[in-house]
């Protein structure tokens, strides 16, 4: 019953400091383990096996696109495990008045040339899609971390889901940026032979 469902689209952008290379920022987004741990509500996660439909050829973009109904605009690249789509079961602690605080979701991760795309299937029919990209800002060429967000769920819980997304994104972006800066500084010190700071 589509009149009970609602969609919300938003975008969150954070500048990436000078000294961070674009390829390093993209590589960090391809690190799913790190990304999962950036969520402030994360309790645990496990890798899930490929479904029967993609088990025979997990590196086939065409097979993955058909089975997982990936957006036509998404241009996947095969991840480090040889699969187009990496699957995870994630348990988050989300205190709220509607459902249990321990929420189990199934998450689909797809790497693309500029970053990563994630689709989250949560209880009560909540589907959250985020496309994470590292791009050069028009005009000055400085790098930005861009998170495009699409929420699809019941109108009854849209306010809660949207509120959690709005509350969480600054902290997640901060953790990503801090890791990029730390890694860039460590790389510079290693290149000059200086000992890393304790």
Coordinates of C-alpha atoms in Angstrom, one line a residue:
X1 CA 0.0 0.0 0.0
X2 CA 2.1 2.8 -1.4
X3 CA 0.1 5.6 0.3
X4 CA 1.5 4.4 3.6
X5 CA 5.1 4.5 2.4
X6 CA 7.3 7.5 2.2
X7 CA 10.6 8.5 0.6
X8 CA 13.2 11.0 1.7
X9 CA 16.3 12.1 -0.2
X10 CA 19.1 14.1 1.3
X11 CA 22.9 14.7 0.9
X12 CA 25.6 15.3 3.4
X13 CA 29.0 16.8 2.4
X14 CA 32.2 17.2 4.4
X15 CA 35.4 18.8 3.1
X16 CA 38.5 16.5 3.0
X17 CA 41.6 18.3 4.3
X18 CA 44.5 19.1 2.0
X19 CA 47.2 16.4 2.1
X20 CA 44.8 13.5 1.7
X21 CA 45.0 11.8 -1.7
X22 CA 41.8 11.0 -3.6
X23 CA 42.8 7.3 -4.1
X24 CA 43.5 6.9 -0.4
X25 CA 40.1 8.3 0.5
X26 CA 38.4 6.0 -2.0
X27 CA 40.4 3.0 -0.6
X28 CA 39.2 3.8 2.9
X29 CA 35.6 3.8 1.7
X30 CA 36.2 0.3 0.2
X31 CA 37.3 -0.9 3.7
X32 CA 33.9 -2.2 4.8
X33 CA 35.2 -3.4 8.2
X34 CA 36.3 0.2 9.1
X35 CA 33.1 1.7 7.7
X36 CA 30.9 -0.6 9.8
X37 CA 32.7 0.3 13.0
X38 CA 32.1 4.0 12.3
X39 CA 28.4 3.6 13.2
X40 CA 28.0 4.9 16.7
X41 CA 25.3 2.3 17.4
X42 CA 27.3 -0.7 16.1
X43 CA 27.3 -3.8 18.4
X44 CA 28.5 -6.5 16.0
X45 CA 28.5 -7.7 12.4
X46 CA 29.1 -11.0 10.5
X47 CA 29.8 -11.6 6.9
X48 CA 26.9 -13.5 5.1
X49 CA 27.4 -16.0 2.3
X50 CA 26.4 -15.1 -1.3
X51 CA 22.8 -16.2 -2.1
X52 CA 22.4 -19.2 -4.5
X53 CA 21.6 -16.8 -7.4
X54 CA 25.1 -15.2 -7.2
X55 CA 27.2 -18.0 -5.7
X56 CA 28.4 -19.4 -9.1
X57 CA 29.6 -16.1 -10.4
X58 CA 29.9 -13.5 -7.6
X59 CA 32.2 -11.3 -9.7
X60 CA 29.5 -10.8 -12.5
X61 CA 28.2 -7.3 -12.4
X62 CA 25.2 -8.3 -14.6
X63 CA 24.2 -11.2 -12.3
X64 CA 24.6 -9.0 -9.2
X65 CA 22.7 -6.1 -10.8
X66 CA 19.8 -8.4 -11.7
X67 CA 19.5 -10.3 -8.3
X68 CA 20.1 -7.3 -6.0
X69 CA 18.2 -4.8 -8.2
X70 CA 21.1 -2.4 -8.1
X71 CA 20.4 1.1 -9.4
X72 CA 21.1 1.6 -13.1
X73 CA 23.3 4.6 -12.4
X74 CA 25.6 2.5 -10.1
X75 CA 28.8 1.3 -11.8
X76 CA 30.2 -1.4 -9.5
X77 CA 33.7 -2.6 -9.3
X78 CA 34.6 -6.0 -8.0
X79 CA 35.6 -5.9 -4.3
X80 CA 38.8 -7.4 -2.7
X81 CA 36.9 -10.7 -2.0
X82 CA 36.1 -11.1 -5.7
X83 CA 32.4 -10.3 -5.2
X84 CA 30.4 -7.4 -6.6
X85 CA 28.1 -7.3 -3.5
X86 CA 29.4 -8.0 0.0
X87 CA 26.7 -9.0 2.5
X88 CA 26.6 -8.4 6.2
X89 CA 24.3 -9.0 9.1
X90 CA 24.6 -6.0 11.5
X91 CA 23.3 -5.6 15.0
X92 CA 22.9 -2.1 16.2
X93 CA 21.8 -0.7 19.5
X94 CA 19.1 1.9 18.6
X95 CA 17.0 3.0 21.6
X96 CA 13.7 4.2 20.3
X97 CA 10.0 4.0 21.2
X98 CA 8.9 1.8 18.3
X99 CA 11.0 -1.3 18.1
X100 CA 13.5 -3.3 20.2
X101 CA 16.8 -1.5 20.9
X102 CA 18.8 -4.3 19.3
X103 CA 18.1 -4.0 15.6
X104 CA 19.3 -6.7 13.2
X105 CA 19.7 -5.5 9.6
X106 CA 21.0 -7.0 6.4
X107 CA 23.4 -4.8 4.5
X108 CA 24.6 -4.9 0.9
X109 CA 27.9 -3.2 0.2
X110 CA 29.0 -2.4 -3.4
X111 CA 32.3 -0.6 -4.2
X112 CA 32.3 1.9 -7.1
X113 CA 35.1 4.0 -8.7
X114 CA 34.5 7.0 -6.4
X115 CA 33.6 5.1 -3.2
X116 CA 30.9 2.8 -2.0
X117 CA 27.2 2.2 -2.1
X118 CA 25.2 0.6 0.8
X119 CA 21.7 -0.7 1.0
X120 CA 20.4 -1.5 4.5
X121 CA 17.3 -3.7 5.1
X122 CA 16.0 -3.1 8.6
X123 CA 12.8 -4.2 10.5
X124 CA 9.4 -2.7 9.7
X125 CA 10.3 -2.4 6.0
X126 CA 12.9 0.3 6.4
X127 CA 15.3 0.5 3.4
X128 CA 18.1 2.9 3.6
X129 CA 20.5 3.5 0.6
X130 CA 23.6 5.6 0.9
X131 CA 26.1 6.4 -1.9
X132 CA 29.5 7.5 -0.6
X133 CA 31.7 9.3 -3.0
X134 CA 35.0 11.2 -3.0
X135 CA 34.9 14.0 -5.5
X136 CA 36.7 17.2 -6.4
X137 CA 34.7 20.3 -5.6
X138 CA 33.8 22.4 -8.6
X139 CA 35.8 25.5 -8.9
X140 CA 38.7 24.9 -6.5
X141 CA 39.4 21.1 -7.0
X142 CA 39.5 20.4 -3.3
X143 CA 38.2 17.0 -2.2
X144 CA 34.9 16.4 -0.6
X145 CA 33.2 13.4 1.1
X146 CA 29.7 13.2 -0.3
X147 CA 27.0 10.9 1.2
X148 CA 23.7 10.7 -0.9
X149 CA 20.9 9.3 1.2
X150 CA 17.6 7.6 0.2
X151 CA 15.2 6.5 2.9
X152 CA 12.2 4.4 2.0
X153 CA 9.8 3.3 4.8
X154 CA 6.4 3.7 6.4
X155 CA 5.3 7.2 7.1
X156 CA 4.8 6.1 10.7
X157 CA 8.5 5.6 11.3
X158 CA 10.0 8.1 8.8
X159 CA 10.6 10.7 11.4
X160 CA 12.5 8.3 13.6
X161 CA 14.6 7.0 10.8
X162 CA 15.3 10.4 9.3
X163 CA 16.2 11.7 12.8
X164 CA 18.7 8.9 13.4
X165 CA 20.3 9.6 10.0
X166 CA 20.6 13.3 10.7
X167 CA 22.0 12.7 14.2
X168 CA 24.6 10.1 13.0
X169 CA 26.1 11.5 9.9
X170 CA 28.4 14.1 11.4
X171 CA 30.0 11.6 13.7
X172 CA 30.5 9.0 10.9
X173 CA 32.0 11.6 8.6
X174 CA 34.3 12.8 11.4
X175 CA 35.7 9.3 12.0
X176 CA 36.3 8.9 8.3
X177 CA 38.1 12.2 8.0
X178 CA 40.1 11.6 11.2
X179 CA 41.3 8.3 9.8
X180 CA 42.2 9.9 6.4
X181 CA 44.2 12.6 8.1
X182 CA 46.0 10.2 10.5
X183 CA 46.9 7.9 7.6
X184 CA 48.1 10.8 5.4
X185 CA 50.3 12.1 8.2
X186 CA 51.7 8.6 8.9
X187 CA 52.5 8.3 5.1
X188 CA 54.4 11.6 5.1
X189 CA 56.4 10.7 8.1
X190 CA 57.2 7.3 6.6
X191 CA 58.3 8.9 3.3
X192 CA 60.7 11.3 5.2
X193 CA 62.0 8.7 7.6
X194 CA 60.5 10.4 10.6
X195 CA 59.2 8.3 13.5
X196 CA 55.4 8.3 13.9
X197 CA 54.1 10.2 16.9
X198 CA 53.3 8.0 19.9

